[in-house]
Amino acid sequence: MAYPWLCALDPDVLRRLDVAELADPHPAALALGPTVVAYLRDARHRPGRIMLCQAVSAAAIGPERMAALAAAERANPGIVLVEYAPPAERDRGRGTDPEDAGGAS
């Protein structure tokens, strides 16, 4: 699997994930980091499948990072790039971090 962090997804979500929309492994995405995913620009969602963006939140990125993704997209017209939140950030967002759940005082 091009993105090992996807293995942390619920097994049912992983089984139903619409991988046909992904341009994996795309060198432009891999060069930008392990949480950048390339989608095929002309991909169409398949009913009954789960899109990755439904299961994982996009990362909050700044203007410089957005510009880097946009430049890579311009250099590779067949793809759209999305940077997802790193696994540790996703875990904090779900309240699985003991500090977020009030476990630390």
CSV table of C-alpha atoms in Angstrom, one decimal:
chain,number,residue,atom,x,y,z
A,1,MET,CA,0.0,0.0,0.0
A,2,ALA,CA,1.4,3.4,-1.0
A,3,TYR,CA,0.1,5.0,2.2
A,4,PRO,CA,0.7,2.8,5.2
A,5,TRP,CA,-1.2,5.2,7.5
A,6,LEU,CA,-4.4,4.1,5.8
A,7,CYS,CA,-4.1,0.8,7.6
A,8,ALA,CA,-5.2,2.6,10.8
A,9,LEU,CA,-8.6,3.1,9.3
A,10,ASP,CA,-11.5,0.9,10.4
A,11,PRO,CA,-11.3,-2.4,8.5
A,12,ASP,CA,-14.8,-1.9,7.0
A,13,VAL,CA,-13.9,1.6,5.8
A,14,LEU,CA,-10.7,0.3,4.3
A,15,ARG,CA,-12.5,-2.5,2.5
A,16,ARG,CA,-15.1,-0.1,1.1
A,17,LEU,CA,-12.6,2.6,0.2
A,18,ASP,CA,-12.9,3.9,-3.4
A,19,VAL,CA,-9.3,3.3,-4.5
A,20,ALA,CA,-10.2,3.7,-8.1
A,21,GLU,CA,-10.1,7.5,-7.6
A,22,LEU,CA,-6.5,7.5,-6.4
A,23,ALA,CA,-3.5,7.9,-8.6
A,24,ASP,CA,-1.3,5.7,-6.4
A,25,PRO,CA,1.5,5.7,-6.0
A,26,HIS,CA,2.1,9.0,-7.9
A,27,PRO,CA,5.7,10.3,-7.7
A,28,ALA,CA,4.5,13.9,-7.2
A,29,ALA,CA,2.5,13.0,-4.1
A,30,LEU,CA,5.2,10.8,-2.7
A,31,ALA,CA,7.8,13.5,-3.2
A,32,LEU,CA,5.6,15.9,-1.1
A,33,GLY,CA,5.4,13.6,1.8
A,34,PRO,CA,3.7,10.5,3.2
A,35,THR,CA,0.3,12.2,3.9
A,36,VAL,CA,-0.1,13.8,0.4
A,37,VAL,CA,-2.5,11.7,-1.8
A,38,ALA,CA,-2.9,12.1,-5.5
A,39,TYR,CA,-6.4,11.7,-7.0
A,40,LEU,CA,-7.1,11.2,-10.7
A,41,ARG,CA,-8.5,14.5,-11.9
A,42,ASP,CA,-11.2,12.8,-14.0
A,43,ALA,CA,-12.2,10.1,-11.4
A,44,ARG,CA,-15.8,9.6,-10.6
A,45,HIS,CA,-17.1,8.4,-7.3
A,46,ARG,CA,-18.5,4.9,-7.4
A,47,PRO,CA,-21.8,4.4,-5.5
A,48,GLY,CA,-21.5,2.2,-2.4
A,49,ARG,CA,-17.8,3.1,-2.0
A,50,ILE,CA,-16.3,5.4,0.6
A,51,MET,CA,-14.2,8.3,-0.6
A,52,LEU,CA,-11.0,8.9,1.4
A,53,CYS,CA,-12.0,12.5,2.1
A,54,GLN,CA,-15.1,11.1,3.9
A,55,ALA,CA,-13.0,9.0,6.2
A,56,VAL,CA,-9.9,11.2,6.8
A,57,SER,CA,-9.8,15.0,7.4
A,58,ALA,CA,-7.6,17.2,5.2
A,59,ALA,CA,-4.7,18.8,6.9
A,60,ALA,CA,-4.8,22.5,7.8
A,61,ILE,CA,-2.0,23.8,5.5
A,62,GLY,CA,-0.6,27.3,5.1
A,63,PRO,CA,-0.1,29.3,1.9
A,64,GLU,CA,3.4,28.1,1.2
A,65,ARG,CA,2.4,24.4,1.4
A,66,MET,CA,-0.7,25.1,-0.7
A,67,ALA,CA,1.5,26.8,-3.3
A,68,ALA,CA,3.7,23.7,-3.4
A,69,LEU,CA,0.8,21.4,-4.0
A,70,ALA,CA,-0.6,23.7,-6.7
A,71,ALA,CA,2.8,23.8,-8.4
A,72,ALA,CA,2.9,20.0,-8.4
A,73,GLU,CA,-0.6,19.8,-9.8
A,74,ARG,CA,0.3,22.2,-12.7
A,75,ALA,CA,3.3,20.1,-13.5
A,76,ASN,CA,1.1,16.9,-13.5
A,77,PRO,CA,-2.2,18.0,-15.1
A,78,GLY,CA,-3.9,14.6,-14.6
A,79,ILE,CA,-3.9,14.7,-10.8
A,80,VAL,CA,-5.4,16.6,-7.8
A,81,LEU,CA,-3.3,16.6,-4.6
A,82,VAL,CA,-4.7,16.6,-1.1
A,83,GLU,CA,-2.7,16.6,2.1
A,84,TYR,CA,-4.3,14.7,4.9
A,85,ALA,CA,-3.8,15.3,8.6
A,86,PRO,CA,-0.9,13.2,10.0
A,87,PRO,CA,-2.1,10.3,12.0
A,88,ALA,CA,-1.2,11.9,15.4
A,89,GLU,CA,-3.3,15.0,14.5
A,90,ARG,CA,-6.2,12.8,13.4
A,91,ASP,CA,-6.1,10.9,16.7
A,92,ARG,CA,-6.2,14.1,18.7
A,93,GLY,CA,-9.1,15.3,16.7
A,94,ARG,CA,-11.1,12.2,17.5
A,95,GLY,CA,-10.6,12.6,21.2
A,96,THR,CA,-8.5,9.4,21.5
A,97,ASP,CA,-5.6,11.3,23.0
A,98,PRO,CA,-6.0,11.0,26.9
A,99,GLU,CA,-5.1,14.7,27.3
A,100,ASP,CA,-8.0,15.7,25.0
A,101,ALA,CA,-10.4,13.4,27.0
A,102,GLY,CA,-9.6,15.1,30.2
A,103,GLY,CA,-7.2,12.4,31.4
A,104,ALA,CA,-4.4,14.7,32.3
A,105,SER,CA,-4.7,17.5,35.0
